[in-house]
XYZ file of C-alpha atoms in Angstrom:
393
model
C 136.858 -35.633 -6.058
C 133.999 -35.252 -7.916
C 133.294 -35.447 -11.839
C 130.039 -33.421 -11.939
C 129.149 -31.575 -15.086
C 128.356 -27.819 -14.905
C 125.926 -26.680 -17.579
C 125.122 -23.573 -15.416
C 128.419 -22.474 -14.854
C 129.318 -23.564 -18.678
C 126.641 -19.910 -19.627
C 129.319 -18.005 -17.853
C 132.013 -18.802 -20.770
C 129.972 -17.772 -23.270
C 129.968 -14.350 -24.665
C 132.909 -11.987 -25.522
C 134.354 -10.980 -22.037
C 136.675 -13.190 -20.244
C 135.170 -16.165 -17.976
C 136.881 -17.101 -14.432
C 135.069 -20.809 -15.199
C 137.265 -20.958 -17.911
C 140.496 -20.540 -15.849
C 139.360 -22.637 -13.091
C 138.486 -25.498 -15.718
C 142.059 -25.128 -17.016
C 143.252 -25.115 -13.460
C 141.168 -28.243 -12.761
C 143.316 -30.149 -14.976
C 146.017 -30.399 -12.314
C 143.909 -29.507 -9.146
C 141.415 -31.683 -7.266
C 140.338 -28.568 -5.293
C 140.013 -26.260 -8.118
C 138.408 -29.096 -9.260
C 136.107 -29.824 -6.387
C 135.623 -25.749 -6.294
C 133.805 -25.590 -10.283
C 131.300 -28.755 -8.370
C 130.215 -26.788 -5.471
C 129.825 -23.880 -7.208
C 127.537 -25.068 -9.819
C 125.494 -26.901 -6.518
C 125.658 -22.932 -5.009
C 124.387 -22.178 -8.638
C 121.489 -24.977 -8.936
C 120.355 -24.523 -5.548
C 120.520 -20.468 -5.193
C 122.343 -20.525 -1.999
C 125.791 -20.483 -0.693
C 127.755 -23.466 0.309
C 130.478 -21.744 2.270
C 130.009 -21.989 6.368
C 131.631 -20.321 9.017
C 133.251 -23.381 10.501
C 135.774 -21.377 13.743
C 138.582 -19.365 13.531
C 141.517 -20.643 11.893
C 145.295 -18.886 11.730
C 148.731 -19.753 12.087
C 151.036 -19.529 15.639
C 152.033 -16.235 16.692
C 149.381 -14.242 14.379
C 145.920 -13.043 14.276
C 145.387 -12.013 10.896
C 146.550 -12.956 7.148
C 143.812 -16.205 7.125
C 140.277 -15.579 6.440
C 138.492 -19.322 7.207
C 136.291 -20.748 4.697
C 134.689 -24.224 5.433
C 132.148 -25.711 2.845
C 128.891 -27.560 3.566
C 129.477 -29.960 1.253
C 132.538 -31.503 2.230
C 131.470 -34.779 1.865
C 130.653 -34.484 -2.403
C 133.570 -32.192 -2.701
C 136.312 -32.716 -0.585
C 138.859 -30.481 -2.086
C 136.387 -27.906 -1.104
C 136.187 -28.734 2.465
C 138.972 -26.260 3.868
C 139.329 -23.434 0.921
C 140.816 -20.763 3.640
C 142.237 -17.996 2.118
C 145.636 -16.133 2.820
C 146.351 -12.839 2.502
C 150.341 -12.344 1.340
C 151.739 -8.986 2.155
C 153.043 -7.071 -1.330
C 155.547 -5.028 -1.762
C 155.161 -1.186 -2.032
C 153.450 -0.464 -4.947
C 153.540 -3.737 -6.419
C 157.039 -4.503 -7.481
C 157.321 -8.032 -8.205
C 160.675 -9.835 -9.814
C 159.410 -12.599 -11.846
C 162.150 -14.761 -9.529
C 159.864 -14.152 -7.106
C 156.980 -14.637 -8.223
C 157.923 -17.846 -9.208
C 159.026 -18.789 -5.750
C 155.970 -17.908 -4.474
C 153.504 -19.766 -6.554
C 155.608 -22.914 -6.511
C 155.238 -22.503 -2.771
C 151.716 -21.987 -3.397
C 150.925 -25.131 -5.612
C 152.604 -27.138 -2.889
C 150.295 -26.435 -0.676
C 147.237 -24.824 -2.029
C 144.470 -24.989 -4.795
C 146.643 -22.918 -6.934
C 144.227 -19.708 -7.560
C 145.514 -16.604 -7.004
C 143.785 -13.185 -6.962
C 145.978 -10.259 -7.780
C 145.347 -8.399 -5.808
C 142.279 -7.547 -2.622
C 140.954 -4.648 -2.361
C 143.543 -3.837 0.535
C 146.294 -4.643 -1.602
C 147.548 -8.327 -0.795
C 148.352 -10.704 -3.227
C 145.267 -13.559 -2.162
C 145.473 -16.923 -2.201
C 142.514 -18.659 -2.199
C 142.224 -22.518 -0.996
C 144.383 -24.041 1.579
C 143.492 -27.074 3.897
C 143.867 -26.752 7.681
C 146.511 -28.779 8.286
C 148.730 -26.750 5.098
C 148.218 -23.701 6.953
C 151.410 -23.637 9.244
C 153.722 -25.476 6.302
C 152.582 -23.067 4.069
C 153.509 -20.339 6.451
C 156.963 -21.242 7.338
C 158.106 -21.685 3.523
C 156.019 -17.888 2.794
C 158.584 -16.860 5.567
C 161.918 -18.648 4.713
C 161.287 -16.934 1.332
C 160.922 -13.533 3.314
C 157.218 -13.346 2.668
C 154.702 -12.132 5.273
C 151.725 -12.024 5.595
C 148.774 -9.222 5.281
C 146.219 -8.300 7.629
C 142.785 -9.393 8.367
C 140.080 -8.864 10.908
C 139.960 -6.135 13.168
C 143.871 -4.707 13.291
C 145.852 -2.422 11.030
C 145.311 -3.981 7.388
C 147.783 -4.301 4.821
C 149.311 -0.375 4.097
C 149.529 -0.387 0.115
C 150.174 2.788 -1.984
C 150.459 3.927 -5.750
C 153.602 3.615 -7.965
C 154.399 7.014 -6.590
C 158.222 8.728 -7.570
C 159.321 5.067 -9.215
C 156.789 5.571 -12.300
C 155.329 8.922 -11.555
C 156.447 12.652 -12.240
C 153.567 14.392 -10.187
C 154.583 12.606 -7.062
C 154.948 15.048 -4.123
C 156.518 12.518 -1.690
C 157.774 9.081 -1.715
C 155.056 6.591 -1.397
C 156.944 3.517 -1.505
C 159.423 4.319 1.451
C 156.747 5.707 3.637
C 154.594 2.692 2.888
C 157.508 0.204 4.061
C 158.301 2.039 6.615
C 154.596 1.983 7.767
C 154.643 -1.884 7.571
C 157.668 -2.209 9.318
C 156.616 -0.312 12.096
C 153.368 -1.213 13.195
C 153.688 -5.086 12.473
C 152.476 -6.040 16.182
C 148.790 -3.858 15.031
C 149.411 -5.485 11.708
C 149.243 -9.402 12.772
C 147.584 -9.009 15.921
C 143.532 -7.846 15.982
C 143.011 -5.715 19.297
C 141.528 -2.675 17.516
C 137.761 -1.829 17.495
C 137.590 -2.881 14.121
C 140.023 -2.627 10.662
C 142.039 0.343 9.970
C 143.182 0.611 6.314
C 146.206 2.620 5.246
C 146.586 3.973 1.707
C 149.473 6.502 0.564
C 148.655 8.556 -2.676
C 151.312 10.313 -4.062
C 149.515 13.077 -5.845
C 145.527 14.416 -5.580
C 145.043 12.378 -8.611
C 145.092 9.594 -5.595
C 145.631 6.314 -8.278
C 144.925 4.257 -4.908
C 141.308 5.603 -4.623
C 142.720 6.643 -1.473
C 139.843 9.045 -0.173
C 137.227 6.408 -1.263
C 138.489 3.188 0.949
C 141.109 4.211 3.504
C 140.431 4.915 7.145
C 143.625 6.833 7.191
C 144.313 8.728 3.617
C 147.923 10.378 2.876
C 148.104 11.987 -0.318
C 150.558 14.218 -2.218
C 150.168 17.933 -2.306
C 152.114 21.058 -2.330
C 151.423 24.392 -0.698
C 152.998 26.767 -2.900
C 151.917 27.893 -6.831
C 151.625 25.675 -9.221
C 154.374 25.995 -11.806
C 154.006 27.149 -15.394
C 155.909 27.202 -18.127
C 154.273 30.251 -20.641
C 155.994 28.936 -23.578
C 155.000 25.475 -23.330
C 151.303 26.970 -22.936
C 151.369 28.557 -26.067
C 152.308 25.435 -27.499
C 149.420 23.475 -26.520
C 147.339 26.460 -27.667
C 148.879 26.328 -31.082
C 148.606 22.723 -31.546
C 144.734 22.735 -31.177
C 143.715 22.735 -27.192
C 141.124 24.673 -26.486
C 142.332 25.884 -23.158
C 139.316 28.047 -22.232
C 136.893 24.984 -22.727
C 139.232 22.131 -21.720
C 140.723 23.796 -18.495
C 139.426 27.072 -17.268
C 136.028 26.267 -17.798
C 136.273 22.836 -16.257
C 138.649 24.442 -13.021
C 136.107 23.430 -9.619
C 137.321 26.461 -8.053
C 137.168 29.074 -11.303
C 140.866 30.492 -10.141
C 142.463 29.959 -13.750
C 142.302 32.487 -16.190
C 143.444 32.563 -19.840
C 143.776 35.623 -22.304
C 144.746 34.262 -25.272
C 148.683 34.716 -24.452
C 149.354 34.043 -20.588
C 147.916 31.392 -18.242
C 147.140 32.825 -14.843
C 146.129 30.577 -11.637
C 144.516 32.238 -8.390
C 146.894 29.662 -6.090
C 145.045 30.913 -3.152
C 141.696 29.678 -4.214
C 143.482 26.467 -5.887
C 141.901 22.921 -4.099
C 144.632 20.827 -5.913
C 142.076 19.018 -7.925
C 144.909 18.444 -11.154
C 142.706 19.060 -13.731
C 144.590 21.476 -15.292
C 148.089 19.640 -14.725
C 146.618 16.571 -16.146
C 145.297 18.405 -19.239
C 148.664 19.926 -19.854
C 151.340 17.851 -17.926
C 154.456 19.649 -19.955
C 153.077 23.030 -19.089
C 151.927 22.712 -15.382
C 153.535 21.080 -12.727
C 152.988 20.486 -8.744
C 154.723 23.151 -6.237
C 157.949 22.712 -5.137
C 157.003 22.862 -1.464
C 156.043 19.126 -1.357
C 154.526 17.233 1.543
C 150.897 15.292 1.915
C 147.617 16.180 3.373
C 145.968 13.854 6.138
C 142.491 12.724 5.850
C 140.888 9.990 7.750
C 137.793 8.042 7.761
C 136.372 6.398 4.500
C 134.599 3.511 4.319
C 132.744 0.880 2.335
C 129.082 0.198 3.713
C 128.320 -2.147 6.049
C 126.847 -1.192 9.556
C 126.277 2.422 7.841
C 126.922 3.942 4.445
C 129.587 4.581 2.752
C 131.762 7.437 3.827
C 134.380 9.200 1.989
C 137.622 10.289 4.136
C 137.511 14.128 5.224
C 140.688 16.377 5.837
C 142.373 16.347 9.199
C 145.687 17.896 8.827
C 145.970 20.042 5.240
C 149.872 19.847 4.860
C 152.647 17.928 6.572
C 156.154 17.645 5.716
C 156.845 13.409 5.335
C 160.463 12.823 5.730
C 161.879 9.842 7.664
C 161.749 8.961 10.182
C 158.107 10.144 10.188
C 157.928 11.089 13.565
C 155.309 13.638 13.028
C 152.958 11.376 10.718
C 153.506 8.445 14.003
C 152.656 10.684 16.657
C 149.671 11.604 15.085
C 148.791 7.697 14.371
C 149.000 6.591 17.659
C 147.216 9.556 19.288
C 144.582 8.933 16.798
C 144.276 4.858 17.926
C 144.787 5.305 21.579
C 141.143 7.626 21.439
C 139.860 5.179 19.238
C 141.093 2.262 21.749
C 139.137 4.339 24.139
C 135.873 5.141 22.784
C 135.068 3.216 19.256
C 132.616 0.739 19.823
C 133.139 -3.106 18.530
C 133.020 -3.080 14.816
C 133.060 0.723 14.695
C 135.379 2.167 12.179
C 137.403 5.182 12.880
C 135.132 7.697 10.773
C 131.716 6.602 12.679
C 133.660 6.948 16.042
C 134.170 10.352 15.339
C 130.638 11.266 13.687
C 129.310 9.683 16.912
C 131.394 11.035 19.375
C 131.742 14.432 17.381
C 134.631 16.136 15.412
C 135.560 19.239 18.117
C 135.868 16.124 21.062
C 137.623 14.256 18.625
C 140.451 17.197 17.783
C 140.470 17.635 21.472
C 141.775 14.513 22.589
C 143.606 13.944 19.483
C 145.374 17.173 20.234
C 144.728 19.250 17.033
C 143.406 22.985 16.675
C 140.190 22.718 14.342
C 140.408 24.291 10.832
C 138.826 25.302 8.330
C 139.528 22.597 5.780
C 137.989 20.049 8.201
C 134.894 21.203 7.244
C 132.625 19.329 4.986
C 129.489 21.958 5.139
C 128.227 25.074 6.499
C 126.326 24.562 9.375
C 122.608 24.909 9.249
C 121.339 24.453 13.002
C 121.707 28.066 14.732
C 121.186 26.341 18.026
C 125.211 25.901 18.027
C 127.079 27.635 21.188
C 130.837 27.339 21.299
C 133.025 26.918 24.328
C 134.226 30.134 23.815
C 130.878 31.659 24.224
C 130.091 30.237 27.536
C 133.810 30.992 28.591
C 132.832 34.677 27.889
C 129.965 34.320 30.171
């Protein structure tokens, strides 16, 4: 264990904001790998490289996801920094925790592991970060005689996660939570076992307001919506007019689609032309609510950048009823992985599959009739024949 100073990594506490050397030093106090972690990172710092290798694949029996290895190159000045693998814990929908059990899990944790947690990945998982080799499989059975899982990693069906949804929320048009256990339940063999072209994210948003960033970092985006007019109480309108809201600047001026109107007495909403942004819902929550006629809309295909840009998800299905058991919502899932299965290329996510292989094949083997809400622009190439054209001929 080594008792290097860190006067680099000492400029990170300083300042107003809150310093992760600071917690890590604190940490260090009763862990020789958090401890060994601060040395190699000021070495990383002094010598303006990395000190992380890839070092082989490491897991535990049975799975193929839910460890990400992490080996250091400078095992031999900081052992406790050797093995630092991380593992991915799967968290309940919408991130419920009992303080029992969060107990239970970090005193599991500092049996084992460095004791630094993040809450929570991008994907969802509650990460922790620093385990040796040989803790991996103890660690593992005690995460599961507790009844903890774990998440997914590598190229299989990642961790589904999902907003607070009907629990916390009053715009909610269908219940994240259930649909997101369900999801996990179901698909636990693409879950812990990479055979997919590469990672498939699930994210359930319970309204358009889409807390989950949904549309943003989800191959696979289910989010709230109704299909029938927005409800609105008159009275409570004139109430927010009389305490001071300005409604013509503050919400029909700032409506995407220009479909609300307001006359000084009566709030009036073009439904038809409505995209379900919430603006004017947010604005004036005890006026306006969702529809009544509740399901989700389907998009797929957002990503982060990494072999191409980033890519926001694009509508595939504009309303479906969710109600268990889902059946609908599943079919559609696994028509949607046995084409990718077929044609995505290694380390090819679901959205540039279909860019590269092309929406109307996509639809077709999929098995859905194109419309027009699966369009992102107006086409500008009038070299563009349809298969009905050369039917016709």
């Amino acid at each position: 264990m080594s008792d290097s100073k860190t006067p680099l990594l000492d400029e990170l506490e300083k300042g107003k904001w809150p310093s992760f050397v600071k917690d890590l030093k604190k940490l260090a106090q009763r862990s020789p790998k958090a401890k060994d972690l601060l040395g190699q990172l000021e070495l990383s710092y002094k010598d303006k490289m990395t000190h992380w290798k890839h070092g082989g694949i490491v897991g535990v029996k049975g799975y193929g996801g839910g460890v990400i290895g992490r080996f250091s190159d400078a095992g031999d000045q900081f052992p406790g920094a050797a093995h630092f693998h991380t593992v991915r814990v799967n968290q309940p929908s919408g991130w419920f925790y009992t303080s029992t059990a969060l107990r239970e899990l970090m005193d599991i944790w500092d049996k084992y592991g460095s004791g630094i947690v993040n809450m929570h990945g991008s994907t969802g998982d509650l990460i922790l970060l620093g385990v040796d080799t040989d803790n991996l499989e103890p660690l593992f059975t005690d995460l599961s005689n507790a009844d903890w899982d774990l998440g997914g990693s590598g190229s299989d069906a990642r961790t589904p996660s999902c907003c607070l949804g009907p629990a916390r929320c009053e715009f909610a048009c269908y219940d994240t939570l259930a649909l997101t256990y369900d999801i996990t339940m179901t698909y636990q063999d693409e879950l812990h076992r990479p055979f997919f072209p590469y990672k498939w994210k699930f994210k359930m948003a319970g309204c358009p307001n889409d807390c989950v960033a949904s549309i943003a970092r989800s191959d696979f985006s289910i989010i709230g919506i109704w299909r029938d007019n927005i409800r609105i109480d008159q009275d409570e309108i004139k109430k927010y007019a009389d305490s001071g809201l300005n409604i013509a600047a503050d919400v029909v001026n700032k409506c995407p689609k220009n479909c609300v109107e307001w006359d000084g007495k009566a709030l009036k909403i073009d439904d038809e032309g409505c995209s379900k942004c919430m603006h004017c819902i947010n604005v004036m929550p005890k006026a306006l609510r969702p529809g009544e006629d509740k399901g989700a809309c389907i998009l797929i295909g957002a990503k982060a950048p990494i072999v191409e840009g980033a890519q926001l998800s694009s509508v595939l299905v504009p309303f479906m009823k969710l109600e268990p058991p889902y059946d609908e919502l599943k079919s559609l899932i696994r028509r949607i992985w046995d084409f990718w299965d077929e044609f995505g290329k290694a380390r090819e996510r679901i959205g540039e599959c279909i860019q590269r292989i092309g929406l109307g094949n996509f639809l077709e083997k999929v098995g859905l009739d194109p419309v027009p809400q699966m369009v992102l622009q107006p086409r500008d190439n009038p070299y563009i024949f349809y298969e009905e054209y050369f039917e016709e001929e």
